[in-house]
Amino acid sequence: MKKISIFTGVAMLLGLASCEEHKTEQHEVASFLVTNPIKKDTSITKDYVSQIHAMRHIELRALEKGYLKQIFVDEGQSVKKGQPMFQIMPNIYQAELQKAKAESNVAEIELTNTQLLADGDVVSPNELAMAKANLEKAKADVALAQTHLGFTSIKAPFNGIMDHLEAREGSLLDEGELLTTLSDNHKMWVYFNVPEAEYLDYIMSDAKKNNTSVELLMANNKRFNQKGIVETIEGEFDSETGNIAFRATFPNPDGILRHGETGSILMRVPYDDVIIIPQKATFEILDKTYVFVVDKDNVVHQRAITIGAELPHLFIVDKGLSETDTILLEGIKMVRDLEKIHTENVDPETALSNLALYAE
């Protein structure tokens, strides 16, 4: 009997200890971290796929028919304004110029003779006028022949970099045939498409007046060493995509950028006096985002919020929260709507201290 009493007492003690331990575990599980949304100025960096174009990019074409006699430049070469690039065989055009000059000399002689006769009233004033007109026509033919001869020598219209050669020496060229392209790369125009809503935010903000500065992320995932300025916006939206093209101008002193490259424009968008919360305090159901708001009695309430923008690890909240609300920071998968919990408050700055945030 005595042994039974001892065993009974030990069992009761173990049972009590087990219950106490179980209660402790329940107490620990039910303790949740909460915090408040924080209101401050911040900014986000948005990126847009972009196309890089030379400020001037033109096609050089043959202006006259003939054989390509000589090429003075090579592919990828930098050329200066006025530098000879191509020579089309000029023999026919030189002969035409000589012929036009000879006819001009004849017309000038005829005018001199007609003038003498007119002074002696031998010919009528109309014949003198006709002789003058013939001389003017002959001079015009000379100028035209000189122009055609000049077209056989193709020179660089501006400083730039030439592209692929489309014809070789000895090729028979037709009028208008493509020879190469030429790019003026000292400044680059970078085009990027902006959705309608973001365009409206931009056009109605002060950013439009302040020559918005942007950066360029190149294809190798490195930032270009010069900053650009948004200078213009195209006149129409693309009806298929709902986007409108912006154009930023970048200086290109080292010639790193070339016509036809791609990249991403990085534009900093400021947000003033906005509500910010950690992303981990949110959850999604279908297409909506929610948080658990904890009331003064420590009862959790599921609340839908509207996200205005996303930062690393953070959300900017447009609607649904104020800085006086208390939200569940961790353990959102362990609670249910209208459940009463035990809470431990965390200062908002402390809650964000380990998160990436750019703030002014």
Tab-separated table of C-alpha atoms in Angstrom:
chain	number	residue	atom	x	y	z
A	1	MET	CA	0.000	0.000	0.000
A	2	LYS	CA	2.836	2.294	0.851
A	3	LYS	CA	4.514	1.575	-2.481
A	4	ILE	CA	1.274	2.252	-4.320
A	5	SER	CA	0.945	5.618	-2.585
A	6	ILE	CA	4.482	6.557	-3.554
A	7	PHE	CA	3.901	5.631	-7.183
A	8	THR	CA	0.629	7.504	-7.194
A	9	GLY	CA	2.327	10.625	-5.820
A	10	VAL	CA	5.122	10.445	-8.390
A	11	ALA	CA	2.616	10.041	-11.193
A	12	MET	CA	0.658	13.054	-10.023
A	13	LEU	CA	3.814	15.145	-9.842
A	14	LEU	CA	4.829	14.093	-13.345
A	15	GLY	CA	1.353	14.852	-14.593
A	16	LEU	CA	1.380	18.284	-13.041
A	17	ALA	CA	4.831	18.951	-14.499
A	18	SER	CA	3.661	17.791	-17.911
A	19	CYS	CA	0.597	20.043	-17.752
A	20	GLU	CA	2.726	22.983	-16.666
A	21	GLU	CA	5.157	22.356	-19.493
A	22	HIS	CA	2.269	22.074	-21.948
A	23	LYS	CA	0.823	25.370	-20.711
A	24	THR	CA	4.247	27.007	-21.074
A	25	GLU	CA	4.528	25.781	-24.646
A	26	GLN	CA	1.042	27.091	-25.402
A	27	HIS	CA	1.965	30.424	-23.870
A	28	GLU	CA	5.124	30.694	-25.973
A	29	VAL	CA	3.339	29.784	-29.203
A	30	ALA	CA	0.641	32.378	-28.568
A	31	SER	CA	3.110	35.295	-28.187
A	32	PHE	CA	3.325	37.290	-31.450
A	33	LEU	CA	5.383	40.304	-32.531
A	34	VAL	CA	3.388	43.353	-33.600
A	35	THR	CA	4.388	46.797	-34.824
A	36	ASN	CA	2.973	49.967	-36.358
A	37	PRO	CA	3.204	51.190	-39.959
A	38	ILE	CA	5.709	53.996	-40.360
A	39	LYS	CA	5.159	57.200	-42.317
A	40	LYS	CA	8.128	58.839	-44.058
A	41	ASP	CA	9.546	60.143	-47.336
A	42	THR	CA	11.134	57.531	-49.540
A	43	SER	CA	11.742	56.677	-53.183
A	44	ILE	CA	11.833	53.683	-55.452
A	45	THR	CA	13.876	52.977	-58.555
A	46	LYS	CA	11.820	51.755	-61.480
A	47	ASP	CA	13.438	50.079	-64.457
A	48	TYR	CA	12.226	50.143	-68.056
A	49	VAL	CA	13.523	48.130	-70.990
A	50	SER	CA	15.143	50.545	-73.433
A	51	GLN	CA	16.510	50.866	-76.950
A	52	ILE	CA	19.679	52.903	-77.534
A	53	HIS	CA	19.929	55.048	-80.667
A	54	ALA	CA	22.587	57.370	-82.008
A	55	MET	CA	21.599	61.029	-81.979
A	56	ARG	CA	22.037	60.945	-85.767
A	57	HIS	CA	21.958	57.676	-87.665
A	58	ILE	CA	21.724	57.914	-91.449
A	59	GLU	CA	22.115	55.827	-94.568
A	60	LEU	CA	24.769	56.838	-97.096
A	61	ARG	CA	23.572	56.073	-100.627
A	62	ALA	CA	24.943	56.545	-104.122
A	63	LEU	CA	23.537	59.696	-105.691
A	64	GLU	CA	24.654	58.742	-109.210
A	65	LYS	CA	24.914	55.566	-111.263
A	66	GLY	CA	28.369	54.208	-111.986
A	67	TYR	CA	31.189	51.963	-110.871
A	68	LEU	CA	32.435	52.263	-107.305
A	69	LYS	CA	36.006	53.306	-108.058
A	70	GLN	CA	37.463	53.689	-104.569
A	71	ILE	CA	36.629	53.249	-100.871
A	72	PHE	CA	38.633	55.474	-98.512
A	73	VAL	CA	37.315	54.182	-95.180
A	74	ASP	CA	36.822	50.894	-93.366
A	75	GLU	CA	34.028	49.343	-91.321
A	76	GLY	CA	33.804	50.673	-87.768
A	77	GLN	CA	36.103	53.602	-88.537
A	78	SER	CA	35.593	57.045	-87.040
A	79	VAL	CA	35.294	59.719	-89.721
A	80	LYS	CA	35.351	63.514	-89.648
A	81	LYS	CA	32.891	65.844	-91.306
A	82	GLY	CA	33.879	66.410	-94.968
A	83	GLN	CA	36.193	63.397	-95.098
A	84	PRO	CA	36.009	61.492	-98.452
A	85	MET	CA	34.436	58.061	-98.023
A	86	PHE	CA	33.540	56.762	-101.510
A	87	GLN	CA	34.444	57.690	-105.094
A	88	ILE	CA	32.202	56.716	-108.007
A	89	MET	CA	33.946	56.661	-111.384
A	90	PRO	CA	33.575	60.314	-112.553
A	91	ASN	CA	34.611	60.087	-116.245
A	92	ILE	CA	31.131	60.469	-117.759
A	93	TYR	CA	30.242	63.347	-115.451
A	94	GLN	CA	33.546	65.120	-116.141
A	95	ALA	CA	32.812	64.890	-119.867
A	96	GLU	CA	29.315	66.249	-119.346
A	97	LEU	CA	30.757	69.163	-117.385
A	98	GLN	CA	33.279	69.947	-120.144
A	99	LYS	CA	30.478	69.819	-122.722
A	100	ALA	CA	28.316	72.167	-120.638
A	101	LYS	CA	31.190	74.600	-120.212
A	102	ALA	CA	31.832	74.610	-123.969
A	103	GLU	CA	28.165	75.296	-124.720
A	104	SER	CA	28.244	78.096	-122.161
A	105	ASN	CA	31.228	79.670	-123.954
A	106	VAL	CA	29.367	79.439	-127.270
A	107	ALA	CA	26.293	81.085	-125.749
A	108	GLU	CA	28.460	83.858	-124.309
A	109	ILE	CA	30.023	84.553	-127.717
A	110	GLU	CA	26.600	84.565	-129.371
A	111	LEU	CA	25.375	87.072	-126.789
A	112	THR	CA	28.345	89.352	-127.446
A	113	ASN	CA	27.690	89.299	-131.203
A	114	THR	CA	23.969	89.809	-130.750
A	115	GLN	CA	24.642	92.749	-128.435
A	116	LEU	CA	26.772	94.440	-131.128
A	117	LEU	CA	24.058	93.905	-133.721
A	118	ALA	CA	21.393	95.155	-131.385
A	119	ASP	CA	23.425	98.309	-130.683
A	120	GLY	CA	23.389	98.952	-134.458
A	121	ASP	CA	19.686	98.269	-134.682
A	122	VAL	CA	20.431	95.287	-136.904
A	123	VAL	CA	18.521	92.782	-134.743
A	124	SER	CA	15.435	93.223	-132.656
A	125	PRO	CA	15.450	93.463	-128.846
A	126	ASN	CA	13.738	90.077	-128.737
A	127	GLU	CA	16.722	88.389	-130.385
A	128	LEU	CA	19.028	90.021	-127.816
A	129	ALA	CA	16.806	88.752	-125.006
A	130	MET	CA	16.866	85.281	-126.530
A	131	ALA	CA	20.669	85.304	-126.608
A	132	LYS	CA	20.782	86.325	-122.948
A	133	ALA	CA	18.363	83.526	-122.063
A	134	ASN	CA	20.488	80.982	-123.945
A	135	LEU	CA	23.537	82.067	-121.938
A	136	GLU	CA	21.675	81.732	-118.661
A	137	LYS	CA	20.501	78.257	-119.652
A	138	ALA	CA	24.058	77.256	-120.571
A	139	LYS	CA	25.325	78.475	-117.189
A	140	ALA	CA	22.618	76.470	-115.438
A	141	ASP	CA	23.692	73.378	-117.385
A	142	VAL	CA	27.249	73.950	-116.165
A	143	ALA	CA	26.082	74.192	-112.559
A	144	LEU	CA	24.000	71.007	-112.985
A	145	ALA	CA	26.931	69.118	-114.498
A	146	GLN	CA	29.167	70.293	-111.638
A	147	THR	CA	26.577	69.042	-109.158
A	148	HIS	CA	26.398	65.601	-110.803
A	149	LEU	CA	30.197	65.403	-110.805
A	150	GLY	CA	30.248	66.393	-107.131
A	151	PHE	CA	27.846	63.548	-106.357
A	152	THR	CA	30.476	61.047	-107.478
A	153	SER	CA	32.552	61.936	-104.417
A	154	ILE	CA	30.691	60.956	-101.242
A	155	LYS	CA	31.921	62.677	-98.081
A	156	ALA	CA	30.976	62.351	-94.427
A	157	PRO	CA	28.173	64.816	-93.559
A	158	PHE	CA	29.190	64.836	-89.857
A	159	ASN	CA	31.625	63.279	-87.398
A	160	GLY	CA	30.625	59.697	-86.733
A	161	ILE	CA	31.289	55.971	-86.910
A	162	MET	CA	30.560	54.061	-90.099
A	163	ASP	CA	28.943	50.652	-90.130
A	164	HIS	CA	29.100	47.667	-92.472
A	165	LEU	CA	30.133	48.202	-96.114
A	166	GLU	CA	27.235	47.272	-98.374
A	167	ALA	CA	29.239	47.539	-101.630
A	168	ARG	CA	32.833	46.793	-102.697
A	169	GLU	CA	35.224	48.478	-105.104
A	170	GLY	CA	34.276	47.741	-108.698
A	171	SER	CA	30.580	47.270	-107.932
A	172	LEU	CA	28.141	48.736	-110.424
A	173	LEU	CA	25.899	51.040	-108.431
A	174	ASP	CA	22.393	52.191	-109.198
A	175	GLU	CA	21.220	55.613	-108.155
A	176	GLY	CA	20.130	55.447	-104.514
A	177	GLU	CA	21.948	52.181	-103.716
A	178	LEU	CA	22.979	51.772	-100.047
A	179	LEU	CA	26.724	52.069	-99.358
A	180	THR	CA	26.854	52.097	-95.544
A	181	THR	CA	25.327	53.772	-92.485
A	182	LEU	CA	26.856	56.490	-90.337
A	183	SER	CA	26.187	57.121	-86.636
A	184	ASP	CA	26.870	60.251	-84.619
A	185	ASN	CA	27.500	58.713	-81.191
A	186	HIS	CA	28.694	61.707	-79.171
A	187	LYS	CA	25.213	61.785	-77.622
A	188	MET	CA	22.785	58.875	-77.426
A	189	TRP	CA	19.003	58.878	-77.395
A	190	VAL	CA	17.591	56.131	-75.185
A	191	TYR	CA	13.910	55.306	-75.692
A	192	PHE	CA	11.834	53.511	-73.051
A	193	ASN	CA	8.115	52.783	-72.782
A	194	VAL	CA	6.101	53.969	-69.767
A	195	PRO	CA	2.606	52.694	-68.865
A	196	GLU	CA	-0.234	55.211	-68.973
A	197	ALA	CA	-0.734	55.379	-65.187
A	198	GLU	CA	2.961	56.052	-64.563
A	199	TYR	CA	3.002	58.622	-67.365
A	200	LEU	CA	0.132	60.494	-65.670
A	201	ASP	CA	1.923	60.389	-62.308
A	202	TYR	CA	5.036	61.806	-63.974
A	203	ILE	CA	3.358	64.484	-66.067
A	204	MET	CA	1.364	65.771	-63.064
A	205	SER	CA	4.379	65.865	-60.725
A	206	ASP	CA	7.219	68.329	-60.286
A	207	ALA	CA	9.613	65.828	-61.862
A	208	LYS	CA	8.554	67.023	-65.320
A	209	LYS	CA	9.816	70.530	-64.563
A	210	ASN	CA	13.122	69.457	-63.035
A	211	ASN	CA	14.790	67.668	-65.957
A	212	THR	CA	14.521	64.222	-64.415
A	213	SER	CA	17.868	62.472	-64.148
A	214	VAL	CA	18.018	58.765	-65.046
A	215	GLU	CA	20.645	56.041	-65.191
A	216	LEU	CA	21.294	53.342	-67.758
A	217	LEU	CA	21.839	49.697	-66.852
A	218	MET	CA	23.729	48.136	-69.755
A	219	ALA	CA	23.389	44.587	-71.085
A	220	ASN	CA	26.316	43.410	-68.936
A	221	ASN	CA	24.322	44.438	-65.835
A	222	LYS	CA	26.662	47.368	-65.130
A	223	ARG	CA	25.624	51.003	-64.868
A	224	PHE	CA	26.747	53.370	-67.604
A	225	ASN	CA	29.238	55.929	-66.302
A	226	GLN	CA	27.153	58.940	-67.406
A	227	LYS	CA	23.706	60.068	-66.271
A	228	GLY	CA	20.971	60.994	-68.693
A	229	ILE	CA	18.165	63.534	-68.750
A	230	VAL	CA	14.569	62.869	-69.795
A	231	GLU	CA	14.104	65.468	-72.518
A	232	THR	CA	10.978	64.574	-74.412
A	233	ILE	CA	7.884	62.367	-74.525
A	234	GLU	CA	6.349	61.168	-77.776
A	235	GLY	CA	2.950	62.462	-78.840
A	236	GLU	CA	0.854	59.279	-78.916
A	237	PHE	CA	0.230	56.154	-76.863
A	238	ASP	CA	0.656	52.745	-78.437
A	239	SER	CA	-2.915	51.483	-78.707
A	240	GLU	CA	-1.814	47.847	-78.395
A	241	THR	CA	0.383	48.126	-75.282
A	242	GLY	CA	-1.045	51.256	-73.626
A	243	ASN	CA	2.489	52.663	-73.290
A	244	ILE	CA	4.071	55.915	-74.393
A	245	ALA	CA	7.730	56.392	-75.306
A	246	PHE	CA	10.028	58.617	-73.251
A	247	ARG	CA	13.425	59.730	-74.572
A	248	ALA	CA	16.471	60.313	-72.383
A	249	THR	CA	19.708	61.836	-73.699
A	250	PHE	CA	23.058	60.498	-72.482
A	251	PRO	CA	26.502	61.985	-73.216
A	252	ASN	CA	28.824	59.338	-74.658
A	253	PRO	CA	32.348	60.834	-74.431
A	254	ASP	CA	34.142	57.473	-74.386
A	255	GLY	CA	32.129	55.999	-77.242
A	256	ILE	CA	30.971	53.054	-75.130
A	257	LEU	CA	27.406	53.108	-76.413
A	258	ARG	CA	26.605	52.213	-80.008
A	259	HIS	CA	23.456	52.505	-82.079
A	260	GLY	CA	21.113	49.529	-81.634
A	261	GLU	CA	22.204	48.457	-78.137
A	262	THR	CA	19.677	47.559	-75.461
A	263	GLY	CA	19.571	48.193	-71.727
A	264	SER	CA	17.321	49.316	-68.908
A	265	ILE	CA	16.538	52.846	-67.795
A	266	LEU	CA	16.619	53.299	-64.013
A	267	MET	CA	14.356	56.162	-62.917
A	268	ARG	CA	14.082	57.286	-59.303
A	269	VAL	CA	10.492	58.023	-58.305
A	270	PRO	CA	10.053	59.959	-55.029
A	271	TYR	CA	7.212	59.223	-52.597
A	272	ASP	CA	6.470	61.856	-49.960
A	273	ASP	CA	4.935	61.120	-46.559
A	274	VAL	CA	3.761	57.585	-47.322
A	275	ILE	CA	2.829	54.585	-45.173
A	276	ILE	CA	5.453	51.824	-45.244
A	277	ILE	CA	5.164	48.282	-43.893
A	278	PRO	CA	7.349	45.151	-44.128
A	279	GLN	CA	6.356	42.782	-46.912
A	280	LYS	CA	6.509	39.850	-44.502
A	281	ALA	CA	3.541	41.318	-42.566
A	282	THR	CA	1.281	40.783	-45.604
A	283	PHE	CA	-0.369	37.807	-47.259
A	284	GLU	CA	-2.380	37.321	-50.421
A	285	ILE	CA	-5.726	35.729	-51.126
A	286	LEU	CA	-6.462	35.505	-54.849
A	287	ASP	CA	-5.529	38.918	-56.229
A	288	LYS	CA	-5.839	40.912	-52.986
A	289	THR	CA	-3.270	41.735	-50.302
A	290	TYR	CA	-4.108	41.573	-46.600
A	291	VAL	CA	-2.628	42.267	-43.160
A	292	PHE	CA	-3.756	41.271	-39.680
A	293	VAL	CA	-4.633	44.374	-37.652
A	294	VAL	CA	-4.574	43.890	-33.867
A	295	ASP	CA	-7.090	45.914	-31.857
A	296	LYS	CA	-6.728	47.197	-28.275
A	297	ASP	CA	-8.084	43.893	-26.918
A	298	ASN	CA	-5.406	41.932	-28.839
A	299	VAL	CA	-7.957	40.499	-31.257
A	300	VAL	CA	-6.702	40.115	-34.837
A	301	HIS	CA	-8.768	41.364	-37.779
A	302	GLN	CA	-8.031	40.516	-41.397
A	303	ARG	CA	-7.915	43.725	-43.475
A	304	ALA	CA	-7.452	44.289	-47.212
A	305	ILE	CA	-4.906	46.935	-48.240
A	306	THR	CA	-3.922	48.586	-51.521
A	307	ILE	CA	-0.228	48.495	-52.448
A	308	GLY	CA	1.058	51.665	-54.110
A	309	ALA	CA	4.619	50.569	-54.797
A	310	GLU	CA	7.177	47.948	-53.853
A	311	LEU	CA	10.630	48.427	-52.362
A	312	PRO	CA	13.109	45.739	-51.330
A	313	HIS	CA	11.361	43.913	-48.445
A	314	LEU	CA	8.826	46.746	-48.068
A	315	PHE	CA	5.464	47.874	-49.400
A	316	ILE	CA	4.167	51.425	-49.781
A	317	VAL	CA	0.489	51.310	-48.789
A	318	ASP	CA	-1.989	53.512	-50.633
A	319	LYS	CA	-5.145	52.535	-48.758
A	320	GLY	CA	-6.189	50.442	-45.780
A	321	LEU	CA	-3.731	51.423	-43.035
A	322	SER	CA	-2.698	54.393	-40.928
A	323	GLU	CA	0.372	54.857	-38.746
A	324	THR	CA	-1.793	54.417	-35.625
A	325	ASP	CA	-2.798	50.860	-36.560
A	326	THR	CA	-1.074	47.874	-34.985
A	327	ILE	CA	-0.259	45.056	-37.390
A	328	LEU	CA	0.934	41.520	-36.897
A	329	LEU	CA	4.606	41.372	-37.879
A	330	GLU	CA	5.294	37.644	-37.682
A	331	GLY	CA	3.314	34.450	-37.427
A	332	ILE	CA	0.564	35.423	-39.857
A	333	LYS	CA	0.106	31.744	-40.834
A	334	MET	CA	-0.478	30.762	-37.208
A	335	VAL	CA	-3.497	32.955	-36.430
A	336	ARG	CA	-7.054	33.218	-37.620
A	337	ASP	CA	-9.379	36.147	-38.109
A	338	LEU	CA	-10.985	37.325	-34.823
A	339	GLU	CA	-8.593	35.231	-32.720
A	340	LYS	CA	-7.306	36.742	-29.480
A	341	ILE	CA	-3.530	36.550	-29.083
A	342	HIS	CA	-0.762	37.589	-26.760
A	343	THR	CA	1.401	40.321	-28.344
A	344	GLU	CA	4.850	41.803	-27.986
A	345	ASN	CA	5.282	45.272	-29.491
A	346	VAL	CA	8.290	46.105	-31.688
A	347	ASP	CA	9.219	49.714	-32.479
A	348	PRO	CA	8.617	50.468	-36.201
A	349	GLU	CA	12.198	51.674	-36.756
A	350	THR	CA	13.522	48.512	-35.115
A	351	ALA	CA	11.234	46.392	-37.282
A	352	LEU	CA	12.705	48.006	-40.384
A	353	SER	CA	16.299	48.129	-39.166
A	354	ASN	CA	17.286	44.928	-40.958
A	355	LEU	CA	15.417	45.722	-44.139
A	356	ALA	CA	16.693	47.533	-47.218
A	357	LEU	CA	15.158	51.005	-47.303
A	358	TYR	CA	16.176	54.179	-49.069
A	359	ALA	CA	14.617	57.147	-47.306
A	360	GLU	CA	15.238	60.862	-47.324
